[in-house]
Amino acid sequence: MDAPGPRPSGPQWEARGAPRGNWLATHPKFMEMMSLDVADSTQVYAAFLVYLDLLEGRNWHEVTCVGLAEFQLICLHGREREAENLQFVVPTPVHMSFTHERLREIMKKACIPQEETDSSLSVILAIVESDSTVVYYKLTDGFIMPDPPDDTEDKDNKQWKKKRRKLLR
Amino acid sequence: MIQIHVLQGAALVWSAEDAREIRERFRLVGTLVGALARKPRQNTRLGLPLQLLPEEARLLAELGEAILVRSTETQPLAEGEELNQASEVEAYKQELEESYQEQQRLAGAERGALLARLADHIAEGRARRRQERGEAPDAGEDLGLLDSPFILPRGSMMVQLPTARCHSGRIERVDWTSPSPDWPHANCPAHEARYHVFRELWDRGYYLSGGSKFGGDFLVYPGDPLRFHAHYIALCCPPGAPLPLCALVAAARLGTSVKKTVLLCSPSPSGTVAFTSLQWSGLQ
């Protein structure tokens, strides 16, 4: 994967497809991640994309990078808003595959125990596609009940639509 | 002792009392797979036998509450048994004939009563038709209908289809701990892993059913499936099996859209089972 990533528009571009310099390679955060020297370039690239997405795309309050040497991964610690808890994000390119045990070991190492004792091990797996799409899925140790169906909202919409269709026929 | 009939790996319970006990006492649900005698051409309501998952059958056998049996009806009869069977067949045919005669008698009597009630009507109709045709009225023919003997066609006869036998037929016991053509699951590593997870979830008090409708191994309910929706889709991940990320995304996305949490389950050699919940993060 050596695409230069999201292309900014503007005076840097003289001709289409001919960037002045590879801005990504000289980005300070990217260089910091490379210097951690724990992961290969594809994982660093994925981690960098997720870093940008969280900070710039989703306006997270803060995001820092941490190396997990034994897994050859860079993971990110971040807070969505100032008052919220720290969340642990594990970026990974889509072609990697993990065993369930490996995921659990990564979870144990990536999570730093929080002050409140009731928070269980939880990480967000950020899966990066070759077209830079990122999807975020949450892995938690143990049984997490699903949210109950939102009765009033869902029902009203569906039934209202059905009634309208019948009336208009 | 509950009898579970095994046939080429499928575990079937034919007794209604046993099926009820399995659900009420042992919290095992199974699936009804039999056609209903009176409503055969539909799949919404099915009847006995109750088909159990291999894990459910093994659980009952392990608890000592059930035995696995297989039918030996296809094997040639021993001498004494042959005579027995022939006389049973005779007795059944005799019963059928008696029932037919009785039905014919009752149907004939009912028909006679009906004709008697409508006698005037019929006579009127006859007289009118004769007038139209220009014939002379004839009083003597009116009772003709009642005299002809009534034959009930054999095809209209009502037959009782028993849905239970008074005895279980010729069976022999099957050892659930060793593989055989009718019970191939024993010692199979995939089955062992699934059973380990099943047993752990069952021990925790959940109700379980097959998960193939949602791409998983089991569905996990907090109570009887007739009263609750499933909370989890359990996916068994045997130790060492790689999970491609695409599969993880597909499973998690399905779980989100059907409002269930995907549960990754791995039995460990130490005997415990590790559970990890997989959900959508909520970040759009």
Tab-separated table of C-alpha atoms in Angstrom:
chain	number	residue	atom	x	y	z
A	1	MET	CA	0.000	0.000	0.000
A	2	ASP	CA	1.877	3.159	-1.039
A	3	ALA	CA	-0.888	5.484	-2.088
A	4	PRO	CA	-0.133	8.879	-0.646
A	5	GLY	CA	-3.492	9.012	1.122
A	6	PRO	CA	-6.163	11.720	1.059
A	7	ARG	CA	-5.100	14.440	-1.392
A	8	PRO	CA	-5.503	18.033	-0.278
A	9	SER	CA	-6.483	20.530	-2.953
A	10	GLY	CA	-4.899	23.947	-3.324
A	11	PRO	CA	-1.685	25.690	-4.394
A	12	GLN	CA	0.467	22.689	-3.581
A	13	TRP	CA	-0.757	21.099	-6.819
A	14	GLU	CA	0.854	22.190	-10.033
A	15	ALA	CA	-0.568	19.534	-12.295
A	16	ARG	CA	-3.038	16.725	-11.665
A	17	GLY	CA	-1.316	13.688	-10.283
A	18	ALA	CA	1.936	15.504	-9.585
A	19	PRO	CA	2.169	16.456	-5.936
A	20	ARG	CA	5.017	18.722	-4.845
A	21	GLY	CA	6.037	16.468	-2.042
A	22	ASN	CA	4.579	13.486	-0.208
A	23	TRP	CA	2.977	15.453	2.639
A	24	LEU	CA	2.110	12.291	4.493
A	25	ALA	CA	5.645	11.053	4.867
A	26	THR	CA	6.744	14.349	6.380
A	27	HIS	CA	3.758	14.728	8.719
A	28	PRO	CA	5.145	15.006	12.280
A	29	LYS	CA	2.681	12.522	13.751
A	30	PHE	CA	3.356	10.029	11.005
A	31	MET	CA	7.049	10.351	11.570
A	32	GLU	CA	6.510	9.897	15.303
A	33	MET	CA	4.586	6.669	14.655
A	34	MET	CA	7.304	5.374	12.346
A	35	SER	CA	9.930	6.187	14.927
A	36	LEU	CA	8.211	4.007	17.500
A	37	ASP	CA	9.522	1.218	15.330
A	38	VAL	CA	7.051	-1.398	16.481
A	39	ALA	CA	4.912	-2.011	13.398
A	40	ASP	CA	5.307	-2.445	9.654
A	41	SER	CA	4.449	0.352	7.252
A	42	THR	CA	0.937	-0.887	6.406
A	43	GLN	CA	-0.119	-0.901	10.028
A	44	VAL	CA	1.490	2.517	10.623
A	45	TYR	CA	-0.354	3.862	7.605
A	46	ALA	CA	-3.627	2.443	8.901
A	47	ALA	CA	-2.962	3.908	12.359
A	48	PHE	CA	-2.223	7.291	10.856
A	49	LEU	CA	-5.449	7.308	8.833
A	50	VAL	CA	-7.448	6.443	11.921
A	51	TYR	CA	-5.611	9.149	13.867
A	52	LEU	CA	-6.584	11.738	11.259
A	53	ASP	CA	-10.153	10.448	11.053
A	54	LEU	CA	-10.675	10.657	14.796
A	55	LEU	CA	-9.103	14.060	15.288
A	56	GLU	CA	-10.057	15.851	12.084
A	57	GLY	CA	-13.036	13.918	10.841
A	58	ARG	CA	-14.812	13.230	14.102
A	59	ASN	CA	-13.397	16.062	16.211
A	60	TRP	CA	-12.221	13.997	19.095
A	61	HIS	CA	-10.840	16.011	21.965
A	62	GLU	CA	-7.474	14.285	22.083
A	63	VAL	CA	-5.732	11.309	20.482
A	64	THR	CA	-2.278	9.969	21.308
A	65	CYS	CA	-0.406	6.987	19.893
A	66	VAL	CA	1.153	4.168	21.857
A	67	GLY	CA	3.235	1.268	20.581
A	68	LEU	CA	2.453	-2.321	21.536
A	69	ALA	CA	5.729	-4.006	20.737
A	70	GLU	CA	4.735	-7.595	21.453
A	71	PHE	CA	1.895	-7.393	18.935
A	72	GLN	CA	3.679	-5.122	16.450
A	73	LEU	CA	0.794	-2.713	16.590
A	74	ILE	CA	0.356	0.979	17.114
A	75	CYS	CA	-2.748	1.692	19.119
A	76	LEU	CA	-4.409	5.009	19.879
A	77	HIS	CA	-5.704	6.402	23.132
A	78	GLY	CA	-8.323	9.078	22.816
A	79	ARG	CA	-11.164	10.978	24.337
A	80	GLU	CA	-14.221	11.925	22.321
A	81	ARG	CA	-14.955	14.916	24.491
A	82	GLU	CA	-13.025	16.491	27.295
A	83	ALA	CA	-15.061	15.037	30.121
A	84	GLU	CA	-15.321	11.531	28.723
A	85	ASN	CA	-13.356	8.404	29.512
A	86	LEU	CA	-10.288	7.340	27.646
A	87	GLN	CA	-11.032	4.955	24.789
A	88	PHE	CA	-8.579	2.529	23.243
A	89	VAL	CA	-8.547	2.207	19.485
A	90	VAL	CA	-6.708	-0.559	17.653
A	91	PRO	CA	-6.229	0.283	13.971
A	92	THR	CA	-5.684	-2.604	11.580
A	93	PRO	CA	-5.571	-3.072	7.821
A	94	VAL	CA	-8.456	-5.223	6.605
A	95	HIS	CA	-6.315	-8.048	5.287
A	96	MET	CA	-4.951	-8.973	8.709
A	97	SER	CA	-6.626	-11.802	10.516
A	98	PHE	CA	-6.603	-12.506	14.212
A	99	THR	CA	-7.500	-15.438	16.362
A	100	HIS	CA	-9.948	-14.819	19.157
A	101	GLU	CA	-7.192	-15.332	21.752
A	102	ARG	CA	-4.926	-12.791	20.081
A	103	LEU	CA	-7.713	-10.225	20.099
A	104	ARG	CA	-8.242	-10.830	23.792
A	105	GLU	CA	-4.544	-10.503	24.548
A	106	ILE	CA	-4.417	-7.228	22.621
A	107	MET	CA	-7.450	-6.047	24.583
A	108	LYS	CA	-5.760	-6.838	27.871
A	109	LYS	CA	-2.557	-5.043	26.910
A	110	ALA	CA	-4.153	-2.045	25.202
A	111	CYS	CA	-6.569	-1.190	27.993
A	112	ILE	CA	-5.235	0.802	30.880
A	113	PRO	CA	-7.436	0.238	33.926
A	114	GLN	CA	-9.584	3.254	34.622
A	115	GLU	CA	-10.372	4.801	37.986
A	116	GLU	CA	-13.920	3.392	38.083
A	117	THR	CA	-13.727	-0.285	38.823
A	118	ASP	CA	-16.847	-1.275	36.916
A	119	SER	CA	-15.477	-0.592	33.460
A	120	SER	CA	-14.500	-3.856	31.802
A	121	LEU	CA	-11.927	-4.497	29.099
A	122	SER	CA	-13.039	-2.813	25.928
A	123	VAL	CA	-11.328	-1.685	22.737
A	124	ILE	CA	-12.519	-0.232	19.470
A	125	LEU	CA	-11.213	-2.118	16.472
A	126	ALA	CA	-10.695	0.330	13.599
A	127	ILE	CA	-10.612	-1.611	10.332
A	128	VAL	CA	-9.035	0.237	7.412
A	129	GLU	CA	-9.769	-0.658	3.788
A	130	SER	CA	-7.432	0.054	0.906
A	131	ASP	CA	-9.674	2.942	-0.206
A	132	SER	CA	-9.232	4.567	3.232
A	133	THR	CA	-12.687	3.598	4.508
A	134	VAL	CA	-12.574	3.023	8.257
A	135	VAL	CA	-15.191	1.055	10.165
A	136	TYR	CA	-15.232	0.974	13.959
A	137	TYR	CA	-16.422	-2.013	15.950
A	138	LYS	CA	-16.311	-2.408	19.690
A	139	LEU	CA	-14.956	-5.488	21.405
A	140	THR	CA	-15.744	-5.965	25.089
A	141	ASP	CA	-14.860	-8.780	27.449
A	142	GLY	CA	-17.923	-10.608	28.720
A	143	PHE	CA	-21.620	-10.298	27.935
A	144	ILE	CA	-22.913	-6.909	26.840
A	145	MET	CA	-26.674	-6.863	26.401
A	146	PRO	CA	-27.921	-5.271	23.215
A	147	ASP	CA	-29.865	-2.019	23.437
A	148	PRO	CA	-33.575	-2.679	23.783
A	149	PRO	CA	-35.583	-1.796	20.678
A	150	ASP	CA	-36.693	1.804	20.698
A	151	ASP	CA	-40.424	0.993	20.711
A	152	THR	CA	-42.118	4.315	20.099
A	153	GLU	CA	-39.839	5.654	17.390
A	154	ASP	CA	-39.519	2.539	15.241
A	155	LYS	CA	-43.144	1.470	15.524
A	156	ASP	CA	-44.554	4.889	14.791
A	157	ASN	CA	-42.520	5.317	11.642
A	158	LYS	CA	-43.296	1.898	10.183
A	159	GLN	CA	-46.980	1.931	11.026
A	160	TRP	CA	-47.385	5.515	9.874
A	161	LYS	CA	-45.812	4.671	6.528
A	162	LYS	CA	-48.118	1.679	6.075
A	163	LYS	CA	-51.200	3.751	6.914
A	164	ARG	CA	-50.201	6.452	4.498
A	165	ARG	CA	-49.710	3.971	1.715
A	166	LYS	CA	-53.125	2.454	2.345
A	167	LEU	CA	-54.858	5.852	2.439
A	168	LEU	CA	-53.237	7.046	-0.740
A	169	ARG	CA	-54.166	3.939	-2.750
B	1	MET	CA	-35.900	-42.144	31.122
B	2	ILE	CA	-36.268	-39.993	28.019
B	3	GLN	CA	-35.710	-41.859	24.762
B	4	ILE	CA	-33.896	-39.946	22.045
B	5	HIS	CA	-34.080	-41.684	18.674
B	6	VAL	CA	-30.991	-41.051	16.581
B	7	LEU	CA	-30.956	-41.350	12.835
B	8	GLN	CA	-27.883	-40.413	10.800
B	9	GLY	CA	-26.798	-37.788	13.298
B	10	ALA	CA	-30.251	-36.289	13.950
B	11	ALA	CA	-31.698	-36.608	17.453
B	12	LEU	CA	-35.496	-37.017	17.563
B	13	VAL	CA	-37.961	-37.212	20.430
B	14	TRP	CA	-41.257	-38.814	19.515
B	15	SER	CA	-43.040	-38.740	22.869
B	16	ALA	CA	-45.099	-35.657	23.679
B	17	GLU	CA	-44.540	-36.094	27.422
B	18	ASP	CA	-40.786	-36.302	26.934
B	19	ALA	CA	-40.773	-33.230	24.690
B	20	ARG	CA	-42.628	-31.283	27.336
B	21	GLU	CA	-40.333	-32.440	30.104
B	22	ILE	CA	-37.257	-31.518	28.066
B	23	ARG	CA	-38.497	-27.962	27.782
B	24	GLU	CA	-39.942	-27.508	31.247
B	25	ARG	CA	-37.412	-29.340	33.377
B	26	PHE	CA	-34.235	-28.980	31.339
B	27	ARG	CA	-34.632	-25.632	29.643
B	28	LEU	CA	-33.914	-27.159	26.222
B	29	VAL	CA	-36.053	-26.033	23.325
B	30	GLY	CA	-35.337	-28.100	20.197
B	31	THR	CA	-37.380	-27.712	17.013
B	32	LEU	CA	-40.619	-29.410	16.011
B	33	VAL	CA	-40.120	-30.897	12.574
B	34	GLY	CA	-43.087	-33.181	11.917
B	35	ALA	CA	-46.001	-32.554	9.554
B	36	LEU	CA	-49.361	-32.189	11.275
B	37	ALA	CA	-51.760	-34.920	10.146
B	38	ARG	CA	-54.637	-32.507	9.522
B	39	LYS	CA	-52.618	-29.655	8.068
B	40	PRO	CA	-49.813	-31.201	6.096
B	41	ARG	CA	-49.071	-28.574	3.459
B	42	GLN	CA	-47.664	-25.758	5.531
B	43	ASN	CA	-44.642	-24.995	7.652
B	44	THR	CA	-45.923	-22.469	10.172
B	45	ARG	CA	-47.127	-25.037	12.701
B	46	LEU	CA	-45.312	-28.313	12.897
B	47	GLY	CA	-45.673	-31.241	15.281
B	48	LEU	CA	-43.752	-34.175	16.667
B	49	PRO	CA	-41.038	-35.342	16.472
B	50	LEU	CA	-38.987	-32.766	18.340
B	51	GLN	CA	-35.535	-32.522	16.817
B	52	LEU	CA	-32.764	-31.730	19.287
B	53	LEU	CA	-29.394	-30.185	18.486
B	54	PRO	CA	-26.568	-32.689	18.900
B	55	GLU	CA	-25.480	-30.574	21.863
B	56	GLU	CA	-28.918	-30.782	23.483
B	57	ALA	CA	-29.070	-34.552	23.082
B	58	ARG	CA	-25.584	-34.960	24.506
B	59	LEU	CA	-26.410	-32.749	27.468
B	60	LEU	CA	-29.394	-34.912	28.385
B	61	ALA	CA	-27.342	-38.084	27.984
B	62	GLU	CA	-24.523	-36.648	30.105
B	63	LEU	CA	-26.966	-35.709	32.835
B	64	GLY	CA	-28.158	-39.291	32.819
B	65	GLU	CA	-31.707	-38.208	32.008
B	66	ALA	CA	-31.922	-39.672	28.526
B	67	ILE	CA	-30.660	-42.581	26.487
B	68	LEU	CA	-29.897	-42.597	22.808
B	69	VAL	CA	-31.632	-45.378	20.876
B	70	ARG	CA	-31.927	-46.411	17.289
B	71	SER	CA	-34.699	-48.271	15.592
B	72	THR	CA	-34.006	-51.787	14.365
B	73	GLU	CA	-37.237	-52.042	12.373
B	74	THR	CA	-35.395	-52.357	9.081
B	75	GLN	CA	-33.669	-55.513	10.165
B	76	PRO	CA	-35.360	-58.823	9.290
B	77	LEU	CA	-37.748	-60.121	11.938
B	78	ALA	CA	-36.924	-63.026	14.152
B	79	GLU	CA	-39.307	-65.986	13.845
B	80	GLY	CA	-41.480	-65.360	16.848
B	81	GLU	CA	-41.729	-61.648	15.994
B	82	GLU	CA	-42.978	-62.379	12.496
B	83	LEU	CA	-46.018	-64.241	13.716
B	84	ASN	CA	-46.735	-61.473	16.193
B	85	GLN	CA	-46.602	-58.854	13.519
B	86	ALA	CA	-48.875	-60.817	11.163
B	87	SER	CA	-51.561	-61.140	13.831
B	88	GLU	CA	-51.234	-57.409	14.642
B	89	VAL	CA	-51.813	-56.585	10.996
B	90	GLU	CA	-54.871	-58.858	10.933
B	91	ALA	CA	-56.281	-57.218	14.020
B	92	TYR	CA	-55.769	-53.767	12.522
B	93	LYS	CA	-57.511	-54.724	9.275
B	94	GLN	CA	-60.388	-56.166	11.252
B	95	GLU	CA	-60.715	-52.914	13.208
B	96	LEU	CA	-60.729	-50.905	9.982
B	97	GLU	CA	-63.507	-53.075	8.522
B	98	GLU	CA	-65.617	-52.759	11.668
B	99	SER	CA	-65.154	-49.003	11.642
B	100	TYR	CA	-66.193	-48.899	8.003
B	101	GLN	CA	-69.379	-50.843	8.640
B	102	GLU	CA	-70.255	-48.623	11.576
B	103	GLN	CA	-69.631	-45.472	9.546
B	104	GLN	CA	-71.750	-46.799	6.701
B	105	ARG	CA	-74.601	-47.560	9.080
B	106	LEU	CA	-74.443	-44.118	10.684
B	107	ALA	CA	-74.146	-42.317	7.359
B	108	GLY	CA	-77.098	-44.266	5.984
B	109	ALA	CA	-79.227	-43.426	9.005
B	110	GLU	CA	-78.336	-39.763	8.761
B	111	ARG	CA	-79.157	-39.692	5.076
B	112	GLY	CA	-82.511	-41.346	5.753
B	113	ALA	CA	-83.394	-38.750	8.379
B	114	LEU	CA	-82.423	-35.942	6.028
B	115	LEU	CA	-84.572	-37.312	3.219
B	116	ALA	CA	-87.515	-37.718	5.565
B	117	ARG	CA	-87.236	-34.077	6.587
B	118	LEU	CA	-87.122	-32.904	3.000
B	119	ALA	CA	-89.713	-35.423	1.692
B	120	ASP	CA	-92.357	-32.789	0.953
B	121	HIS	CA	-89.921	-30.520	-0.808
B	122	ILE	CA	-88.707	-33.380	-2.980
B	123	ALA	CA	-92.237	-34.452	-3.825
B	124	GLU	CA	-93.131	-30.912	-4.819
B	125	GLY	CA	-90.072	-30.649	-7.059
B	126	ARG	CA	-90.880	-33.964	-8.719
B	127	ALA	CA	-94.488	-33.018	-9.368
B	128	ARG	CA	-93.464	-29.721	-10.901
B	129	ARG	CA	-90.963	-31.381	-13.217
B	130	ARG	CA	-93.560	-33.901	-14.352
B	131	GLN	CA	-96.024	-31.135	-15.109
B	132	GLU	CA	-93.403	-29.354	-17.210
B	133	ARG	CA	-92.724	-32.503	-19.125
B	134	GLY	CA	-96.463	-33.048	-19.531
B	135	GLU	CA	-96.651	-36.409	-17.794
B	136	ALA	CA	-99.376	-37.643	-15.448
B	137	PRO	CA	-98.694	-37.232	-11.701
B	138	ASP	CA	-97.675	-40.493	-10.034
B	139	ALA	CA	-97.987	-40.812	-6.252
B	140	GLY	CA	-96.283	-44.192	-6.016
B	141	GLU	CA	-92.723	-43.124	-6.917
B	142	ASP	CA	-92.171	-40.667	-4.115
B	143	LEU	CA	-90.704	-43.091	-1.625
B	144	GLY	CA	-88.340	-44.639	-4.184
B	145	LEU	CA	-85.296	-42.743	-2.992
B	146	LEU	CA	-85.528	-44.017	0.526
B	147	ASP	CA	-85.511	-47.653	-0.499
B	148	SER	CA	-82.288	-47.801	-2.509
B	149	PRO	CA	-79.454	-49.123	-0.316
B	150	PHE	CA	-76.879	-46.543	0.683
B	151	ILE	CA	-73.233	-47.428	0.050
B	152	LEU	CA	-70.555	-45.315	1.689
B	153	PRO	CA	-67.623	-45.062	-0.752
B	154	ARG	CA	-64.404	-46.440	0.744
B	155	GLY	CA	-62.593	-43.246	-0.172
B	156	SER	CA	-64.937	-41.173	2.025
B	157	MET	CA	-64.320	-43.274	5.077
B	158	MET	CA	-62.773	-41.551	8.077
B	159	VAL	CA	-59.559	-43.140	9.298
B	160	GLN	CA	-57.750	-42.430	12.528
B	161	LEU	CA	-54.014	-41.806	12.165
B	162	PRO	CA	-52.422	-42.500	15.503
B	163	THR	CA	-49.661	-40.020	16.264
B	164	ALA	CA	-48.154	-42.073	19.034
B	165	ARG	CA	-47.440	-45.734	19.467
B	166	CYS	CA	-48.334	-47.497	22.644
B	167	HIS	CA	-44.916	-49.130	22.592
B	168	SER	CA	-41.674	-47.833	21.097
B	169	GLY	CA	-41.094	-50.514	18.523
B	170	ARG	CA	-37.888	-52.462	18.205
B	171	ILE	CA	-34.969	-50.364	19.376
B	172	GLU	CA	-31.445	-50.812	20.594
B	173	ARG	CA	-29.314	-48.532	22.727
B	174	VAL	CA	-26.641	-46.284	21.158
B	175	ASP	CA	-23.475	-45.291	22.985
B	176	TRP	CA	-23.165	-41.506	22.784
B	177	THR	CA	-19.488	-41.583	23.708
B	178	SER	CA	-18.299	-43.393	20.616
B	179	PRO	CA	-18.963	-42.531	16.962
B	180	SER	CA	-21.395	-44.652	14.963
B	181	PRO	CA	-23.301	-44.149	11.691
B	182	ASP	CA	-26.371	-42.868	13.540
B	183	TRP	CA	-24.408	-40.763	16.028
B	184	PRO	CA	-21.228	-39.513	14.276
B	185	HIS	CA	-20.633	-36.538	16.588
B	186	ALA	CA	-18.744	-38.312	19.346
B	187	ASN	CA	-15.074	-37.300	19.561
B	188	CYS	CA	-15.419	-34.912	16.641
B	189	PRO	CA	-13.338	-31.779	17.532
B	190	ALA	CA	-15.819	-29.292	16.062
B	191	HIS	CA	-18.641	-30.872	18.025
B	192	GLU	CA	-16.572	-30.926	21.216
B	193	ALA	CA	-15.829	-27.202	20.917
B	194	ARG	CA	-19.463	-26.348	20.242
B	195	TYR	CA	-20.632	-28.542	23.084
B	196	HIS	CA	-18.194	-26.905	25.483
B	197	VAL	CA	-19.617	-23.470	24.635
B	198	PHE	CA	-23.204	-24.774	24.725
B	199	ARG	CA	-22.734	-26.341	28.126
B	200	GLU	CA	-21.150	-23.219	29.575
B	201	LEU	CA	-23.991	-21.005	28.347
B	202	TRP	CA	-26.608	-23.488	29.531
B	203	ASP	CA	-24.955	-23.696	32.967
B	204	ARG	CA	-25.302	-19.920	33.217
B	205	GLY	CA	-29.070	-20.236	32.941
B	206	TYR	CA	-29.688	-19.177	29.342
B	207	TYR	CA	-32.045	-20.771	26.859
B	208	LEU	CA	-30.317	-21.746	23.626
B	209	SER	CA	-31.408	-22.564	20.123
B	210	GLY	CA	-29.796	-23.032	16.737
B	211	GLY	CA	-28.266	-19.866	15.299
B	212	SER	CA	-28.158	-20.624	11.583
B	213	LYS	CA	-30.831	-18.007	10.782
B	214	PHE	CA	-28.426	-15.324	11.928
B	215	GLY	CA	-25.195	-16.817	10.669
B	216	GLY	CA	-24.113	-18.027	14.094
B	217	ASP	CA	-23.849	-21.248	16.029
B	218	PHE	CA	-26.430	-20.568	18.746
B	219	LEU	CA	-28.967	-17.958	19.722
B	220	VAL	CA	-28.876	-17.072	23.413
B	221	TYR	CA	-32.126	-16.073	25.121
B	222	PRO	CA	-32.606	-14.694	28.643
B	223	GLY	CA	-35.790	-16.775	28.986
B	224	ASP	CA	-38.083	-19.057	27.021
B	225	PRO	CA	-37.884	-18.194	23.290
B	226	LEU	CA	-41.687	-17.982	23.188
B	227	ARG	CA	-41.477	-14.984	25.482
B	228	PHE	CA	-38.184	-13.281	24.655
B	229	HIS	CA	-36.095	-12.228	21.681
B	230	ALA	CA	-32.541	-13.521	21.658
B	231	HIS	CA	-29.921	-11.233	23.141
B	232	TYR	CA	-26.819	-12.804	21.651
B	233	ILE	CA	-25.688	-14.610	18.531
B	234	ALA	CA	-23.004	-17.016	19.743
B	235	LEU	CA	-20.160	-17.744	17.341
B	236	CYS	CA	-17.881	-20.589	18.327
B	237	CYS	CA	-14.246	-19.811	17.572
B	238	PRO	CA	-12.160	-22.922	18.168
B	239	PRO	CA	-8.752	-22.135	19.642
B	240	GLY	CA	-6.299	-21.165	16.915
B	241	ALA	CA	-8.917	-20.550	14.242
B	242	PRO	CA	-8.201	-17.256	12.437
B	243	LEU	CA	-11.057	-14.739	12.197
B	244	PRO	CA	-10.872	-12.784	8.952
B	245	LEU	CA	-11.802	-9.150	9.581
B	246	CYS	CA	-14.404	-9.200	6.794
B	247	ALA	CA	-16.231	-11.975	8.611
B	248	LEU	CA	-16.054	-10.000	11.842
B	249	VAL	CA	-17.486	-6.907	10.181
B	250	ALA	CA	-20.264	-8.927	8.519
B	251	ALA	CA	-21.233	-10.611	11.779
B	252	ALA	CA	-21.165	-7.366	13.766
B	253	ARG	CA	-23.185	-5.495	11.168
B	254	LEU	CA	-25.832	-8.232	11.074
B	255	GLY	CA	-25.967	-8.191	14.857
B	256	THR	CA	-26.518	-4.449	14.905
B	257	SER	CA	-29.302	-4.555	12.345
B	258	VAL	CA	-31.207	-7.311	14.210
B	259	LYS	CA	-30.518	-5.796	17.649
B	260	LYS	CA	-28.437	-8.668	19.000
B	261	THR	CA	-24.902	-8.687	20.327
B	262	VAL	CA	-22.462	-11.018	18.617
B	263	LEU	CA	-20.710	-13.179	21.182
B	264	LEU	CA	-17.359	-14.657	20.216
B	265	CYS	CA	-16.880	-17.821	22.255
B	266	SER	CA	-13.682	-19.813	22.633
B	267	PRO	CA	-13.277	-22.842	24.840
B	268	SER	CA	-9.843	-22.917	26.453
B	269	PRO	CA	-7.940	-26.092	27.272
B	270	SER	CA	-8.207	-25.230	30.971
B	271	GLY	CA	-11.943	-25.814	30.771
B	272	THR	CA	-13.253	-22.254	30.874
B	273	VAL	CA	-14.814	-20.423	27.975
B	274	ALA	CA	-13.789	-16.901	27.003
B	275	PHE	CA	-16.584	-14.606	25.804
B	276	THR	CA	-16.092	-11.374	23.891
B	277	SER	CA	-18.975	-9.137	22.862
B	278	LEU	CA	-18.793	-7.552	19.418
B	279	GLN	CA	-20.923	-4.511	18.742
B	280	TRP	CA	-21.028	-1.554	16.478
B	281	SER	CA	-19.070	1.272	18.033
B	282	GLY	CA	-21.733	3.860	17.313
B	283	LEU	CA	-19.319	6.033	15.353
B	284	GLN	CA	-20.953	6.833	12.055
